[in-house]
Short mmCIF file of C-alpha atoms and ligand atoms in Angstrom, two decimals:
data_model
loop_
_atom_site.label_atom_id
_atom_site.label_comp_id
_atom_site.label_asym_id
_atom_site.label_seq_id
_atom_site.Cartn_x
_atom_site.Cartn_y
_atom_site.Cartn_z
CA UNK A 1 183.41 41.38 34.65
CA UNK A 2 185.04 44.47 36.16
CA UNK A 3 188.02 45.79 34.27
CA UNK A 4 190.51 47.50 36.59
CA UNK A 5 193.67 49.37 35.65
CA UNK A 6 196.17 49.47 38.53
CA UNK A 7 198.76 52.22 38.18
CA UNK A 8 202.29 52.27 39.60
CA UNK A 9 205.15 54.64 38.87
CA UNK A 10 207.76 54.94 41.58
CA UNK A 11 209.50 52.76 44.12
CA UNK A 12 207.10 53.33 47.04
CA UNK A 13 204.15 52.23 44.86
CA UNK A 14 205.33 48.71 44.13
CA UNK A 15 204.94 47.23 47.62
CA UNK A 16 201.43 48.73 47.84
CA UNK A 17 200.13 47.29 44.58
CA UNK A 18 201.64 43.79 44.97
CA UNK A 19 199.04 42.37 47.41
CA UNK A 20 196.19 44.20 45.64
CA UNK A 21 197.07 42.66 42.26
CA UNK A 22 197.35 39.26 43.92
CA UNK A 23 193.93 39.61 45.55
CA UNK A 24 192.36 40.76 42.27
CA UNK A 25 193.85 37.82 40.41
CA UNK A 26 192.32 35.50 43.00
CA UNK A 27 188.94 36.84 41.94
CA UNK A 28 189.56 36.25 38.23
CA UNK A 29 186.00 35.00 37.77
CA UNK A 30 184.75 38.57 38.31
CA UNK A 31 187.75 40.90 38.00
CA UNK A 32 190.10 41.60 35.15
CA UNK A 33 193.09 43.52 36.54
CA UNK A 34 195.69 45.19 34.34
CA UNK A 35 198.94 46.72 35.56
CA UNK A 36 200.27 49.97 34.08
CA UNK A 37 203.78 51.17 35.02
CA UNK A 38 204.31 54.82 34.13
CA UNK A 39 208.09 54.36 34.16
CA UNK A 40 208.60 57.32 36.55
CA UNK A 41 211.23 55.11 38.17
CA UNK A 42 213.09 53.02 35.63
CA UNK A 43 216.42 51.85 37.08
CA UNK A 44 216.94 48.17 37.86
CA UNK A 45 217.50 49.13 41.53
CA UNK A 46 214.51 51.50 41.76
CA UNK A 47 212.02 49.42 39.79
CA UNK A 48 212.81 46.01 38.24
CA UNK A 49 214.25 44.48 41.40
CA UNK A 50 210.98 45.22 43.22
CA UNK A 51 208.94 43.38 40.61
CA UNK A 52 211.22 40.39 41.10
CA UNK A 53 211.41 40.51 44.90
CA UNK A 54 207.66 40.97 45.28
CA UNK A 55 206.72 38.59 42.46
CA UNK A 56 204.56 41.26 40.84
CA UNK A 57 203.41 40.28 37.34
CA UNK A 58 205.11 42.17 34.54
CA UNK A 59 203.22 45.36 33.72
CA UNK A 60 200.74 45.00 30.85
CA UNK A 61 201.78 48.47 29.72
CA UNK A 62 204.93 50.51 30.45
CA UNK A 63 204.65 54.19 29.53
CA UNK A 64 208.44 54.69 29.90
CA UNK A 65 208.09 58.29 31.02
CA UNK A 66 211.34 58.61 32.98
CA UNK A 67 212.65 61.67 34.82
CA UNK A 68 211.74 65.29 34.05
CA UNK A 69 210.51 68.41 35.84
CA UNK A 70 207.27 67.95 37.76
CA UNK A 71 205.14 69.62 35.10
CA UNK A 72 206.75 67.75 32.25
CA UNK A 73 206.71 64.37 33.99
CA UNK A 74 203.05 64.81 35.00
CA UNK A 75 202.06 65.99 31.54
CA UNK A 76 203.83 63.15 29.76
CA UNK A 77 202.14 60.59 31.99
CA UNK A 78 198.76 62.21 31.31
CA UNK A 79 199.20 62.17 27.54
CA UNK A 80 200.29 58.55 27.47
CA UNK A 81 197.75 57.34 30.05
CA UNK A 82 194.84 58.89 28.13
CA UNK A 83 195.60 56.50 25.27
CA UNK A 84 195.69 53.54 27.65
CA UNK A 85 192.22 54.40 28.96
CA UNK A 86 190.89 54.87 25.44
CA UNK A 87 192.20 51.50 24.41
CA UNK A 88 191.16 49.48 27.48
CA UNK A 89 188.00 51.31 28.63
CA UNK A 90 188.34 50.25 32.29
CA UNK A 91 185.61 50.43 34.93
CA UNK A 92 188.12 51.55 37.56
CA UNK A 93 191.56 53.08 37.79
CA UNK A 94 193.33 52.23 41.05
CA UNK A 95 196.12 54.54 42.20
CA UNK A 96 198.37 54.28 45.27
CA UNK A 97 200.33 56.71 47.41
CA UNK A 98 201.28 60.25 46.53
CA UNK A 99 203.77 60.34 43.67
CA UNK A 100 203.42 62.28 40.43
CA UNK A 101 202.13 59.16 38.66
CA UNK A 102 199.29 58.89 41.23
CA UNK A 103 198.03 62.40 40.55
CA UNK A 104 198.55 62.28 36.77
CA UNK A 105 196.57 59.04 36.34
CA UNK A 106 193.80 60.36 38.59
CA UNK A 107 193.40 63.57 36.59
CA UNK A 108 193.14 61.68 33.32
CA UNK A 109 190.73 59.02 34.56
CA UNK A 110 188.36 61.50 36.24
CA UNK A 111 188.10 63.62 33.12
CA UNK A 112 187.25 60.52 31.11
CA UNK A 113 184.54 59.60 33.65
CA UNK A 114 186.36 56.49 34.80
CA UNK A 115 186.03 55.83 38.51
CA UNK A 116 189.18 56.23 40.60
CA UNK A 117 190.04 54.37 43.80
CA UNK A 118 192.88 55.87 45.86
CA UNK A 119 194.78 53.55 48.17
CA UNK A 120 196.45 55.45 51.05
CA UNK A 121 193.95 58.30 50.87
CA UNK A 122 193.58 61.09 53.41
CA UNK A 123 197.17 61.46 54.61
CA UNK A 124 198.17 65.09 55.13
CA UNK A 125 201.44 66.71 56.21
CA UNK A 126 199.79 70.16 55.92
CA UNK A 127 203.01 71.25 54.22
CA UNK A 128 202.35 72.42 50.68
CA UNK A 129 206.05 72.83 49.92
CA UNK A 130 206.11 69.03 49.60
CA UNK A 131 205.29 67.89 46.06
CA UNK A 132 203.60 64.82 47.55
CA UNK A 133 201.15 66.98 49.55
CA UNK A 134 199.93 68.60 46.33
CA UNK A 135 199.57 65.17 44.77
CA UNK A 136 197.55 63.94 47.77
CA UNK A 137 195.21 66.93 47.75
CA UNK A 138 194.47 66.72 44.03
CA UNK A 139 194.08 62.94 44.01
CA UNK A 140 191.72 62.91 47.00
CA UNK A 141 189.64 65.78 45.64
CA UNK A 142 188.92 63.76 42.49
CA UNK A 143 188.84 60.11 43.59
CA UNK A 144 185.51 58.27 43.87
CA UNK A 145 186.62 55.79 46.50
CA UNK A 146 189.06 56.85 49.23
CA UNK A 147 190.71 53.97 51.01
CA UNK A 148 192.44 55.14 54.17
CA UNK A 149 195.24 53.46 56.17
CA UNK A 150 194.43 55.09 59.52
CA UNK A 151 191.53 57.00 61.14
CA UNK A 152 193.33 60.37 60.80
CA UNK A 153 192.91 59.91 57.05
CA UNK A 154 189.12 59.75 57.47
CA UNK A 155 189.14 62.86 59.66
CA UNK A 156 191.19 64.84 57.14
CA UNK A 157 188.92 63.89 54.26
CA UNK A 158 185.73 64.68 56.17
CA UNK A 159 187.16 68.07 57.14
CA UNK A 160 187.86 68.75 53.46
CA UNK A 161 184.22 68.04 52.64
CA UNK A 162 184.56 64.60 51.06
CA UNK A 163 181.26 62.78 51.43
CA UNK A 164 181.45 59.96 54.01
CA UNK A 165 180.09 57.29 51.67
CA UNK A 166 183.20 57.60 49.50
CA UNK A 167 185.57 56.90 52.42
CA UNK A 168 186.57 53.44 53.72
CA UNK A 169 189.10 52.75 56.49
CA UNK A 170 190.82 49.64 55.16
CA UNK A 171 194.18 49.68 56.97
CA UNK A 172 197.71 49.75 55.67
CA UNK A 173 198.32 47.63 52.60
CA UNK A 174 202.09 48.11 52.74
CA UNK A 175 202.05 46.08 55.92
CA UNK A 176 200.42 43.18 54.01
CA UNK A 177 203.58 43.05 51.92
CA UNK A 178 205.84 43.47 54.92
CA UNK A 179 204.33 40.51 56.79
CA UNK A 180 204.15 38.41 53.62
CA UNK A 181 207.85 38.90 52.87
CA UNK A 182 209.47 38.65 56.33
CA UNK A 183 210.42 35.03 55.93
CA UNK A 184 211.90 35.39 52.45
CA UNK A 185 213.78 38.49 53.59
CA UNK A 186 215.47 36.53 56.36
CA UNK A 187 217.38 34.62 53.67
CA UNK A 188 218.99 37.85 52.46
CA UNK A 189 222.77 37.97 52.90
CA UNK A 190 222.89 41.74 53.33
CA UNK A 191 224.10 41.61 56.94
CA UNK A 192 226.98 39.29 56.02
CA UNK A 193 227.79 41.39 52.98
CA UNK A 194 228.38 44.49 55.12
CA UNK A 195 229.63 42.56 58.17
CA UNK A 196 226.84 43.76 60.42
CA UNK A 197 225.74 42.30 63.73
CA UNK A 198 222.06 42.23 64.51
CA UNK A 199 220.93 45.23 66.62
CA UNK A 200 224.37 46.77 66.43
CA UNK A 201 224.05 49.20 63.53
CA UNK A 202 221.75 51.94 62.23
CA UNK A 203 219.99 52.03 58.86
CA UNK A 204 219.46 55.34 57.13
CA UNK A 205 217.70 56.70 54.04
CA UNK A 206 217.46 60.26 52.77
CA UNK A 207 215.90 61.60 49.58
CA UNK A 208 213.39 64.42 50.30
CA UNK A 209 214.10 67.55 48.25
CA UNK A 210 213.85 69.57 51.51
CA UNK A 211 216.79 67.59 52.96
CA UNK A 212 219.01 66.91 49.98
CA UNK A 213 218.50 69.73 47.45
CA UNK A 214 220.10 72.42 49.67
CA UNK A 215 223.85 72.13 50.21
CA UNK A 216 223.91 73.54 53.74
CA UNK A 217 221.08 71.29 54.92
CA UNK A 218 222.59 68.16 53.41
CA UNK A 219 226.07 68.98 54.76
CA UNK A 220 224.54 69.58 58.22
CA UNK A 221 222.82 66.20 58.24
CA UNK A 222 226.04 64.45 57.23
CA UNK A 223 227.90 66.29 60.03
CA UNK A 224 225.32 65.14 62.54
CA UNK A 225 226.09 61.53 61.63
CA UNK A 226 229.72 61.87 62.63
CA UNK A 227 229.39 61.06 66.31
CA UNK A 228 226.70 58.46 65.66
CA UNK A 229 228.94 56.41 63.36
CA UNK A 230 231.70 56.58 65.98
CA UNK A 231 229.37 54.54 68.18
CA UNK A 232 228.12 52.02 65.62
CA UNK A 233 227.99 51.59 61.84
CA UNK A 234 225.36 53.44 59.80
CA UNK A 235 224.30 51.74 56.57
CA UNK A 236 223.00 54.26 54.06
CA UNK A 237 221.55 52.92 50.79
CA UNK A 238 221.60 55.99 48.65
CA UNK A 239 218.77 57.26 46.45
CA UNK A 240 219.80 58.47 42.94
CA UNK A 241 218.64 62.02 43.76
CA UNK A 242 220.84 62.14 46.88
CA UNK A 243 223.79 60.58 45.05
CA UNK A 244 223.53 63.28 42.39
CA UNK A 245 223.44 66.10 44.99
CA UNK A 246 226.45 64.74 46.89
CA UNK A 247 228.46 64.93 43.68
CA UNK A 248 227.07 68.31 42.69
CA UNK A 249 227.81 69.85 46.13
CA UNK A 250 231.24 68.20 46.41
CA UNK A 251 230.22 66.44 49.64
CA UNK A 252 231.66 62.99 48.92
CA UNK A 253 234.78 63.83 50.92
CA UNK A 254 232.66 64.46 54.04
CA UNK A 255 231.34 60.92 53.71
CA UNK A 256 234.72 59.36 53.04
CA UNK A 257 236.00 60.82 56.33
CA UNK A 258 233.38 58.84 58.25
CA UNK A 259 234.76 55.31 58.30
CA UNK A 260 231.66 53.71 59.79
CA UNK A 261 229.21 55.38 57.41
CA UNK A 262 228.60 52.71 54.77
CA UNK A 263 227.07 53.92 51.53
CA UNK A 264 225.43 51.33 49.31
CA UNK A 265 223.43 51.36 46.10
CA UNK A 266 219.63 51.44 46.62
CA UNK A 267 218.71 48.01 47.99
CA UNK A 268 215.96 45.70 46.78
CA UNK A 269 212.87 45.17 48.93
CA UNK A 270 214.02 41.96 50.64
CA UNK A 271 217.56 43.17 51.38
CA UNK A 272 216.27 46.44 52.78
CA UNK A 273 213.69 44.67 54.93
CA UNK A 274 216.38 42.40 56.34
CA UNK A 275 218.56 45.48 56.95
CA UNK A 276 216.14 47.71 58.85
CA UNK A 277 214.29 44.96 60.67
CA UNK A 278 217.54 43.91 62.37
CA UNK A 279 218.89 47.39 63.03
CA UNK A 280 219.05 49.16 66.39
CA UNK A 281 217.77 52.45 65.03
CA UNK A 282 216.50 53.83 61.72
CA UNK A 283 217.08 57.38 60.50
CA UNK A 284 214.92 58.35 57.54
CA UNK A 285 212.90 60.97 55.72
CA UNK A 286 210.81 58.40 53.86
CA UNK A 287 207.06 58.09 54.39
CA UNK A 288 206.78 54.33 54.12
CA UNK A 289 209.71 53.51 56.40
CA UNK A 290 208.03 55.41 59.26
CA UNK A 291 205.18 52.91 58.93
CA UNK A 292 207.29 49.80 58.45
CA UNK A 293 209.37 50.52 61.57
CA UNK A 294 206.17 51.13 63.55
CA UNK A 295 204.76 47.79 62.40
CA UNK A 296 207.93 46.01 63.56
CA UNK A 297 208.60 48.07 66.70
CA UNK A 298 211.98 49.36 65.48
CA UNK A 299 212.91 52.84 66.83
CA UNK A 300 212.78 55.43 64.04
CA UNK A 301 213.89 59.05 63.90
CA UNK A 302 212.33 60.98 61.03
CA UNK A 303 214.41 63.84 59.68
CA UNK A 304 211.43 66.06 58.93
CA UNK A 305 209.45 68.77 60.74
CA UNK A 306 206.12 67.14 59.97
CA UNK A 307 204.63 63.83 58.94
CA UNK A 308 201.53 62.83 57.01
CA UNK A 309 201.63 59.65 59.12
CA UNK A 310 201.05 60.98 62.67
CA UNK A 311 199.85 57.60 63.94
CA UNK A 312 203.47 56.36 63.70
CA UNK A 313 204.33 59.00 66.33
CA UNK A 314 201.24 58.78 68.56
CA UNK A 315 201.04 54.96 68.55
CA UNK A 316 204.24 53.70 66.96
CA UNK A 317 207.99 54.04 67.38
CA UNK A 318 208.54 57.14 65.26
CA UNK A 319 209.84 60.55 66.41
CA UNK A 320 210.17 63.71 64.37
CA UNK A 321 213.57 65.34 64.75
CA UNK A 322 213.66 67.79 61.84
CA UNK A 323 216.94 68.53 60.08
CA UNK A 324 218.86 70.64 62.61
CA UNK A 325 222.22 68.84 62.95
CA UNK A 326 222.50 69.41 66.73
CA UNK A 327 219.03 67.96 67.31
CA UNK A 328 219.63 64.94 65.05
CA UNK A 329 222.88 64.15 66.83
CA UNK A 330 221.39 64.57 70.31
CA UNK A 331 218.29 62.50 69.55
CA UNK A 332 220.19 59.73 67.78
CA UNK A 333 222.69 59.31 70.62
CA UNK A 334 219.87 59.49 73.12
CA UNK A 335 217.93 56.78 71.26
CA UNK A 336 221.00 54.54 71.37
CA UNK A 337 221.53 55.10 75.11
CA UNK A 338 217.87 54.93 76.08
CA UNK A 339 216.06 52.75 73.56
CA UNK A 340 212.42 53.88 73.41
CA UNK A 341 209.88 51.29 74.48
CA UNK A 342 208.11 49.53 71.64
CA UNK A 343 204.93 51.23 70.46
CA UNK A 344 201.66 49.69 69.44
CA UNK A 345 200.82 48.44 65.95
CA UNK A 346 197.91 50.58 64.68
CA UNK A 347 194.50 49.03 64.01
CA UNK A 348 194.07 47.20 60.69
CA UNK A 349 197.80 47.07 60.00
CA UNK A 350 197.20 43.34 60.07
CA UNK A 351 198.21 41.96 56.69
CA UNK A 352 194.61 41.81 55.44
CA UNK A 353 194.20 45.28 53.90
CA UNK A 354 194.29 44.12 50.27
CA UNK A 355 191.26 41.93 50.86
CA UNK A 356 189.32 44.87 52.35
CA UNK A 357 190.46 47.11 49.48
CA UNK A 358 189.25 44.76 46.76
CA UNK A 359 186.01 44.10 48.69
CA UNK A 360 185.43 47.88 48.83
CA UNK A 361 186.00 48.27 45.09
CA UNK A 362 183.60 45.42 44.31
CA UNK A 363 181.01 46.83 46.69
CA UNK A 364 181.27 50.31 45.19
CA UNK A 365 180.66 48.79 41.73
CA UNK A 366 177.28 47.29 42.63
C1 UD1 B 401 209.68 60.10 43.97
C2 UD1 B 401 208.40 60.58 44.64
C3 UD1 B 401 208.57 60.51 46.16
C4 UD1 B 401 209.02 59.14 46.60
C5 UD1 B 401 210.29 58.78 45.86
C6 UD1 B 401 210.81 57.43 46.26
C7 UD1 B 401 207.18 62.35 43.43
C8 UD1 B 401 206.83 63.79 43.43
N1 UD1 B 401 208.12 61.97 44.31
O1 UD1 B 401 210.71 61.03 44.29
O2 UD1 B 401 207.34 60.81 46.76
O3 UD1 B 401 209.24 59.15 47.99
O4 UD1 B 401 210.00 58.80 44.45
O5 UD1 B 401 211.97 57.14 45.55
O6 UD1 B 401 206.60 61.60 42.67
N2 UD1 B 401 216.22 58.70 39.17
C9 UD1 B 401 217.06 57.70 38.71
N3 UD1 B 401 216.51 56.48 38.47
C10 UD1 B 401 215.21 56.21 38.66
C11 UD1 B 401 214.37 57.25 39.12
C12 UD1 B 401 214.88 58.48 39.39
O7 UD1 B 401 218.23 57.89 38.53
O8 UD1 B 401 214.81 55.06 38.43
C13 UD1 B 401 216.80 60.03 39.46
C14 UD1 B 401 216.63 61.02 38.35
O9 UD1 B 401 217.82 61.73 38.23
C15 UD1 B 401 215.53 61.96 38.86
C16 UD1 B 401 215.69 61.86 40.36
O10 UD1 B 401 216.19 60.54 40.62
O11 UD1 B 401 215.69 63.24 38.39
C17 UD1 B 401 214.39 62.05 41.08
O12 UD1 B 401 213.40 61.13 40.59
P1 UD1 B 401 211.83 61.52 40.62
O13 UD1 B 401 211.01 60.38 40.20
O14 UD1 B 401 211.62 62.80 39.96
O15 UD1 B 401 211.55 61.81 42.15
P2 UD1 B 401 212.07 61.10 43.46
O16 UD1 B 401 212.96 62.03 44.17
O17 UD1 B 401 212.55 59.71 43.20
#
C-alpha cells in the first residue's frame, strides 16, 4: 500500500488536486491518499466553496497557516508540515502548481527523504521578480518526479539539468476538472444574476503583485477599461489582495465612475466557469485562466509581459498585452472588433491527465 500525502494551499491548487484525489481513491486497493490543506487561503470564497463545487473530500489535516509575509508564511507551513510527515510517514508527497505551499511542502519532504511528485512542473516565466517563479525553480530542483503539462516544461527542465527519467509529460490536469464540470457549471445562475447576455460581455481578473501593488500601474489598468466598458459590460470578480489595494490607494471612485464595470466578490469555480466560458473576451493576469480559455477557445488578453504558459500563445487563444494602459485599451477594442480565430487545444489537454499522473506515481514506486 502506497501512502500519499496530497498538498493544497491556495485557490489555484484546488482544481488541480480534485481529479488526482478522485483517481487515487479509485485505486484504494493499492493507494492510501491523504489530503493536507495548508490554509494559505482560508476564506469561504477563496477555499471552502471550491471544496464544495469540486466535491473534494474534506482535508484530513488543515494547518491553518493563513496570510503572512512570504518568509513567515513559508516557514510556518514548513514547521507544521514537518509534524504531519513525522506522524503519517508517507511514501510520496504530491504538490501542485507554484504557490508558497507548493515550495514549503517540497522543502520539508525532500529533507525528510520522502519522495516528491510535482504536478505542473517545468513552467518558467524567466522572471524572477515573480514569487511563483522562485517557487517553481525550488520545487523542480528538489522533486523526484516532474509531471509536465506541455512539452516546453520538459525542455525547460532538461536545460536545467534535470535527469530525463524523472520527467513525464502527462498533460494539463486542470483541464480534467474543466471538462468534468462544464455541465454542472451550465446550471449556474451567474449570468442572470448580473443580467448578462452570452457573448456580450467581458470577464476580468487581476491579482498579480506586479499589477495591483503599485498605485500608478493599478490606476492605469482601471483607466484602460473605461472605453472597453462603454462598449460592453466587464464583470470583475475581485481578489482580496486587489480589493485591499483599491481601498488603500483610494481608487474605488475610479471604479464607481465606470457604470458598466461590475465588481463582484470572488466567484466559486462553477459560477466563474459559467462566466468566462460564455464571455466574448477575457482579460486576466492569472496563470490558470490563460489555459482554461485556450482549452475552450475563448479569446484572452493577459495583462503581463511574460507567461510561464507560452503554449497558450503559440497554440491557443492567449495574447500578452502587458500593463501599459494604451496597449490594453487598443488590444481589447481590437479583439472586440476583430475576434481572433480559435486556436488549437494543446496535446494531452484531454481530460485524462489525472490517470496518467497516478500511473506515473505508481510506476515510479516500483
Ligand atoms: C497566491 C499565490 C498566487 C496565486 C494566488 C491565487 C503565492 C506566492 N501566490 O497569491 O500564485 O495565483 O494565490 O489567488 O503563493 N487573503 C484573504 N483571504 C484568503 C487568502 C488571502 O483575504 O483566503 C488576502 C490576505 O490579505 C493576503 C492576500 O490576500 O495578504 C494575499 O494572499 P496570499 O496567499 O499571500 O497570496 P495571493 O496574492 O492570494
